[in-house]
Amino acid sequence: MAAIPAHKPICAGKYNSAHSAATYVYSSSRYLDKLMYAAAWLFRATGEAAYAADAYAFWQSAGSGDIYTSWDSTFAPAINLLLKLASEGKTVPGRASYEAWMTSSFLSAWQTADGNWSIVKTPEGLVYPSWSQWGNLRYANNAGFMMALRASYSSIDRGKNLAWVQGQVDYALRTTGRSFVCGVGTGYPKQPHHRSASCPNMPAACGWDQFYSTAASPQALTGALVGGPPNGDGTYVDLRSDYVSNEVAVDYNAGFTGALAGLVALS
C-alpha cells in the first residue's frame, strides 16, 4: 500500500462551482464539512496532529454545523469520528466544542423534536425536518446512524440514543403497518423510482413505457429504502414516477444500514 502523502495545504471550494454541468441535480451548498471530514479521516489514518488541527480550523471557519446528515452535510459524521478518536486517547483540538455541539445541538434537536432546527415528530413516530418533503426517511435514519455511532464510544445516554435509533428503524420497517424497504416486510414498495428495476428481463425492450407502467417493477430491488412520506404519516404513495416519495439512493441506504448495524452490534 502506498504511503499517504505528508500534510499539504488545502485547496478549498465547492465541486459544483467548478463542474456545474456534472452537478446540476445535486449541487453542494457547503464544502467546509467535507474538508473537516477528510481531515478527520486522515488524522485517523496517519496520526498526524496537523490533520486534527485542520479539522478544527474548518469547524471554526464554518462557525458551527447543521444537523441534517446527508450527501450535502458531513458535520455530524466528522464530529463523531473525532470524538471517537478522542475517546481512544488521541489529542483532538476542539474536543469540548465538538462535544457541546453533539449534545446541545444534534442530539437535543433530533430527540426533542419540538421545532428546534425545524425538527418535528409525526404521531406515529417519524422524526424529520419540517422543511423537507424529499427523502425524509433518509434524514431520520442517517440521524439514527449518527446516534448509533455515538453510542459506540460514549456511555452518556447510550440507552436513550439506541432507543431513538430503534424507533426510526421501526418506522421504516413496520410502525405504520407497512414497510418502506423494498422486498422486506408487509406492504413494501413495488414501484421504486429506479430505472433498471422497471425493466423486464433481457432481451425484452426497456424504455419510458416500462418506467411509466403501473405494474410492479419486474426486478426486485431488495433492501432499498425509499424516501417515504413527504408530509407526515399517511402521505406516502407507491408510484414509480414520484421521486420525492419513492426515490432510492446511496445516502438513503448508507444511514439505514449503519443504523441497523449499530442496533445489532450494540443492543
Protein backbone atom coordinates (compact mmCIF):
# COMPACT_ATOMS: atom_id res chain seq x y z
CA MET A 1 0.00 0.00 0.00
CA ALA A 2 1.42 3.39 -0.99
CA ALA A 3 2.21 5.80 1.82
CA ILE A 4 -0.19 8.66 2.46
CA PRO A 5 1.47 11.91 1.36
CA ALA A 6 2.71 14.29 4.02
CA HIS A 7 0.40 17.05 5.17
CA LYS A 8 -0.21 19.59 2.42
CA PRO A 9 -2.10 22.89 2.22
CA ILE A 10 -5.79 22.51 1.33
CA CYS A 11 -7.41 23.86 -1.82
CA ALA A 12 -10.93 24.87 -0.75
CA GLY A 13 -14.11 25.27 -2.76
CA LYS A 14 -17.33 23.59 -3.86
CA TYR A 15 -17.13 20.92 -6.54
CA ASN A 16 -20.17 22.25 -8.37
CA SER A 17 -18.62 25.70 -8.63
CA ALA A 18 -16.06 24.19 -10.98
CA HIS A 19 -18.20 21.43 -12.54
CA SER A 20 -21.72 22.82 -12.72
CA ALA A 21 -22.78 20.61 -15.63
CA ALA A 22 -21.97 17.47 -13.65
CA THR A 23 -23.81 18.57 -10.50
CA TYR A 24 -26.92 20.37 -11.72
CA VAL A 25 -29.18 17.97 -9.78
CA TYR A 26 -27.21 17.51 -6.57
CA SER A 27 -25.15 20.63 -6.07
CA SER A 28 -23.35 21.19 -2.79
CA SER A 29 -24.31 24.07 -0.54
CA ARG A 30 -21.13 23.93 1.54
CA TYR A 31 -17.62 22.48 1.49
CA LEU A 32 -16.03 23.04 4.89
CA ASP A 33 -17.84 19.98 6.25
CA LYS A 34 -16.25 17.77 3.60
CA LEU A 35 -12.79 19.16 4.28
CA MET A 36 -13.34 18.66 8.00
CA TYR A 37 -14.43 15.07 7.46
CA ALA A 38 -11.49 14.36 5.15
CA ALA A 39 -9.06 15.82 7.66
CA ALA A 40 -10.61 13.68 10.41
CA TRP A 41 -10.12 10.51 8.38
CA LEU A 42 -6.55 11.45 7.52
CA PHE A 43 -5.89 12.05 11.21
CA ARG A 44 -7.27 8.58 11.96
CA ALA A 45 -5.15 7.02 9.21
CA THR A 46 -1.87 8.81 9.91
CA GLY A 47 -1.99 10.02 13.50
CA GLU A 48 -0.52 13.28 12.18
CA ALA A 49 -1.66 16.07 14.51
CA ALA A 50 -1.78 18.63 11.71
CA TYR A 51 -4.85 16.91 10.28
CA ALA A 52 -6.70 17.15 13.59
CA ALA A 53 -5.77 20.83 13.70
CA ASP A 54 -7.07 21.26 10.15
CA ALA A 55 -10.37 19.64 11.09
CA TYR A 56 -10.83 22.07 13.95
CA ALA A 57 -9.84 25.03 11.76
CA PHE A 58 -12.51 24.06 9.22
CA TRP A 59 -15.04 23.72 12.04
CA GLN A 60 -14.17 27.18 13.34
CA SER A 61 -14.37 28.66 9.85
CA ALA A 62 -17.83 27.14 9.42
CA GLY A 63 -18.96 28.76 12.66
CA SER A 64 -20.99 25.68 13.54
CA GLY A 65 -22.58 22.79 11.69
CA ASP A 66 -26.06 21.84 10.55
CA ILE A 67 -27.65 18.64 11.84
CA TYR A 68 -29.10 17.20 8.62
CA THR A 69 -26.70 14.39 7.72
CA SER A 70 -26.78 13.59 4.01
CA TRP A 71 -24.68 13.74 0.87
CA ASP A 72 -24.68 17.51 1.38
CA SER A 73 -23.67 17.62 5.05
CA THR A 74 -20.99 15.63 6.85
CA PHE A 75 -20.55 17.70 10.02
CA ALA A 76 -22.09 15.04 12.29
CA PRO A 77 -20.01 12.17 10.82
CA ALA A 78 -16.84 14.26 11.15
CA ILE A 79 -17.56 15.15 14.77
CA ASN A 80 -18.47 11.58 15.64
CA LEU A 81 -15.19 10.35 14.21
CA LEU A 82 -13.15 12.98 16.04
CA LEU A 83 -14.90 12.34 19.35
CA LYS A 84 -14.38 8.61 18.93
CA LEU A 85 -10.66 9.18 18.38
CA ALA A 86 -10.61 11.40 21.46
CA SER A 87 -12.26 8.63 23.46
CA GLU A 88 -9.38 6.36 22.42
CA GLY A 89 -6.85 8.75 23.92
CA LYS A 90 -5.96 10.80 20.85
CA THR A 91 -5.37 14.52 21.33
CA VAL A 92 -8.19 16.25 19.44
CA PRO A 93 -8.22 20.07 19.31
CA GLY A 94 -11.76 21.37 19.73
CA ARG A 95 -12.99 18.33 21.63
CA ALA A 96 -15.08 20.40 24.05
CA SER A 97 -16.67 22.33 21.18
CA TYR A 98 -17.50 19.11 19.35
CA GLU A 99 -18.98 17.54 22.47
CA ALA A 100 -21.12 20.61 23.15
CA TRP A 101 -22.46 20.62 19.60
CA MET A 102 -23.19 16.89 19.65
CA THR A 103 -25.18 17.04 22.89
CA SER A 104 -26.76 20.50 22.77
CA SER A 105 -27.46 20.78 19.04
CA PHE A 106 -27.53 17.44 17.24
CA LEU A 107 -28.88 15.05 19.87
CA SER A 108 -31.13 17.61 21.51
CA ALA A 109 -32.80 18.70 18.27
CA TRP A 110 -33.45 15.21 16.91
CA GLN A 111 -34.57 13.67 20.18
CA THR A 112 -36.71 16.55 21.43
CA ALA A 113 -38.29 17.21 18.01
CA ASP A 114 -40.04 20.34 19.27
CA GLY A 115 -39.35 22.51 16.23
CA ASN A 116 -35.80 23.47 17.14
CA TRP A 117 -33.72 23.22 13.97
CA SER A 118 -37.16 22.60 12.33
CA ILE A 119 -37.17 19.01 13.59
CA VAL A 120 -40.68 17.62 14.19
CA LYS A 121 -42.22 14.25 15.02
CA THR A 122 -45.32 12.69 13.47
CA PRO A 123 -47.98 10.98 15.64
CA GLU A 124 -46.66 7.58 14.52
CA GLY A 125 -43.07 8.47 15.29
CA LEU A 126 -41.21 9.65 12.18
CA VAL A 127 -38.76 12.42 13.06
CA TYR A 128 -37.78 14.71 10.19
CA PRO A 129 -37.07 18.35 9.22
CA SER A 130 -40.35 20.20 8.65
CA TRP A 131 -38.88 21.98 5.62
CA SER A 132 -38.27 18.66 3.88
CA GLN A 133 -40.52 16.60 1.64
CA TRP A 134 -37.85 14.69 -0.23
CA GLY A 135 -36.24 11.65 1.38
CA ASN A 136 -37.50 12.10 4.94
CA LEU A 137 -36.64 8.53 5.91
CA ARG A 138 -33.10 9.32 4.77
CA TYR A 139 -32.76 12.19 7.26
CA ALA A 140 -34.30 10.15 10.09
CA ASN A 141 -32.16 7.06 9.59
CA ASN A 142 -28.98 8.99 8.90
CA ALA A 143 -29.55 10.70 12.24
CA GLY A 144 -30.09 7.23 13.68
CA PHE A 145 -26.77 6.07 12.27
CA MET A 146 -25.08 9.05 13.90
CA MET A 147 -26.66 8.17 17.26
CA ALA A 148 -25.56 4.55 16.91
CA LEU A 149 -22.02 5.75 16.26
CA ARG A 150 -22.28 7.99 19.31
CA ALA A 151 -23.38 5.01 21.42
CA SER A 152 -20.38 3.02 20.18
CA TYR A 153 -17.88 5.24 22.00
CA SER A 154 -19.87 7.12 24.66
CA SER A 155 -21.87 5.73 27.58
CA ILE A 156 -23.68 9.07 28.06
CA ASP A 157 -27.40 8.46 27.35
CA ARG A 158 -26.44 5.30 25.48
CA GLY A 159 -29.77 3.59 26.09
CA LYS A 160 -31.72 6.69 25.10
CA ASN A 161 -29.73 7.08 21.90
CA LEU A 162 -30.21 3.45 20.86
CA ALA A 163 -33.93 3.58 21.66
CA TRP A 164 -34.25 6.57 19.32
CA VAL A 165 -32.43 4.64 16.58
CA GLN A 166 -34.77 1.70 17.09
CA GLY A 167 -37.80 3.95 16.73
CA GLN A 168 -36.74 5.29 13.34
CA VAL A 169 -35.72 1.86 12.02
CA ASP A 170 -39.08 0.51 13.19
CA TYR A 171 -40.89 3.29 11.35
CA ALA A 172 -39.06 2.37 8.14
CA LEU A 173 -39.96 -1.30 8.54
CA ARG A 174 -43.31 -1.68 10.32
CA THR A 175 -44.71 1.03 12.61
CA THR A 176 -47.32 2.29 10.14
CA GLY A 177 -48.39 -1.20 9.10
CA ARG A 178 -46.24 -1.15 6.01
CA SER A 179 -42.57 -1.31 5.14
CA PHE A 180 -40.67 1.37 3.21
CA VAL A 181 -37.88 -1.06 2.33
CA CYS A 182 -38.23 -2.91 -0.98
CA GLY A 183 -38.72 -6.64 -0.61
CA VAL A 184 -38.82 -6.54 3.18
CA GLY A 185 -41.83 -6.77 5.49
CA THR A 186 -45.51 -6.09 4.81
CA GLY A 187 -46.76 -3.82 2.03
CA TYR A 188 -43.27 -2.90 0.87
CA PRO A 189 -42.77 -0.57 -2.16
CA LYS A 190 -43.41 -2.27 -5.51
CA GLN A 191 -42.54 0.70 -7.73
CA PRO A 192 -39.29 2.29 -6.52
CA HIS A 193 -38.05 5.23 -8.59
CA HIS A 194 -35.28 3.19 -10.19
CA ARG A 195 -34.97 2.89 -13.94
CA SER A 196 -33.26 -0.50 -14.14
CA ALA A 197 -35.69 -2.10 -11.70
CA SER A 198 -38.54 -1.17 -14.05
CA CYS A 199 -37.00 -3.12 -16.93
CA PRO A 200 -38.23 -6.60 -17.92
CA ASN A 201 -35.74 -9.42 -18.31
CA MET A 202 -33.44 -9.22 -21.30
CA PRO A 203 -33.73 -9.30 -24.27
CA ALA A 204 -37.08 -7.52 -23.90
CA ALA A 205 -37.02 -3.82 -24.65
CA CYS A 206 -36.84 -1.31 -21.81
CA GLY A 207 -37.76 2.35 -22.12
CA TRP A 208 -40.10 5.03 -20.83
CA ASP A 209 -43.16 2.85 -21.42
CA GLN A 210 -41.83 0.43 -18.85
CA PHE A 211 -40.83 3.21 -16.49
CA TYR A 212 -44.33 4.71 -16.51
CA SER A 213 -46.08 1.36 -16.27
CA THR A 214 -48.41 0.99 -13.29
CA ALA A 215 -47.28 -2.59 -12.77
CA ALA A 216 -44.84 -3.62 -10.06
CA SER A 217 -41.18 -3.43 -11.04
CA PRO A 218 -40.06 -6.67 -12.71
CA GLN A 219 -36.68 -6.55 -10.97
CA ALA A 220 -36.55 -6.84 -7.20
CA LEU A 221 -34.60 -4.04 -5.54
CA THR A 222 -34.47 -5.91 -2.25
CA GLY A 223 -33.24 -3.87 0.70
CA ALA A 224 -33.57 -0.43 -0.89
CA LEU A 225 -35.04 2.24 1.38
CA VAL A 226 -37.39 4.67 -0.39
CA GLY A 227 -37.81 8.33 0.56
CA GLY A 228 -41.04 7.72 2.46
CA PRO A 229 -43.93 10.03 3.40
CA PRO A 230 -43.31 13.61 2.22
CA ASN A 231 -45.74 15.34 4.58
CA GLY A 232 -46.14 13.12 7.60
CA ASP A 233 -47.97 9.87 8.30
CA GLY A 234 -50.25 8.60 5.55
CA THR A 235 -48.88 10.77 2.74
CA TYR A 236 -46.75 8.12 1.02
CA VAL A 237 -47.74 6.91 -2.47
CA ASP A 238 -46.05 3.92 -4.08
CA LEU A 239 -45.62 5.36 -7.56
CA ARG A 240 -42.51 4.93 -9.68
CA SER A 241 -42.65 8.44 -11.15
CA ASP A 242 -42.89 10.02 -7.68
CA TYR A 243 -39.21 10.59 -6.99
CA VAL A 244 -39.96 12.62 -3.85
CA SER A 245 -41.52 9.65 -2.04
CA ASN A 246 -40.11 6.69 -3.93
CA GLU A 247 -36.56 7.57 -4.89
CA VAL A 248 -33.80 5.27 -3.68
CA ALA A 249 -30.25 6.47 -3.17
CA VAL A 250 -26.87 5.56 -1.73
CA ASP A 251 -27.15 8.13 1.06
CA TYR A 252 -30.57 6.70 2.00
CA ASN A 253 -29.30 3.16 2.44
CA ALA A 254 -25.93 4.11 3.90
CA GLY A 255 -27.51 5.58 7.02
CA PHE A 256 -30.25 2.96 7.25
CA THR A 257 -27.72 0.12 7.00
CA GLY A 258 -25.49 1.83 9.54
CA ALA A 259 -28.39 2.26 11.94
CA LEU A 260 -29.30 -1.42 11.58
CA ALA A 261 -25.70 -2.48 12.11
CA GLY A 262 -25.48 -0.29 15.20
CA LEU A 263 -28.58 -1.88 16.71
CA VAL A 264 -27.30 -5.38 16.02
CA ALA A 265 -23.84 -4.63 17.44
CA LEU A 266 -24.83 -2.52 20.45
CA SER A 267 -28.28 -3.57 21.64
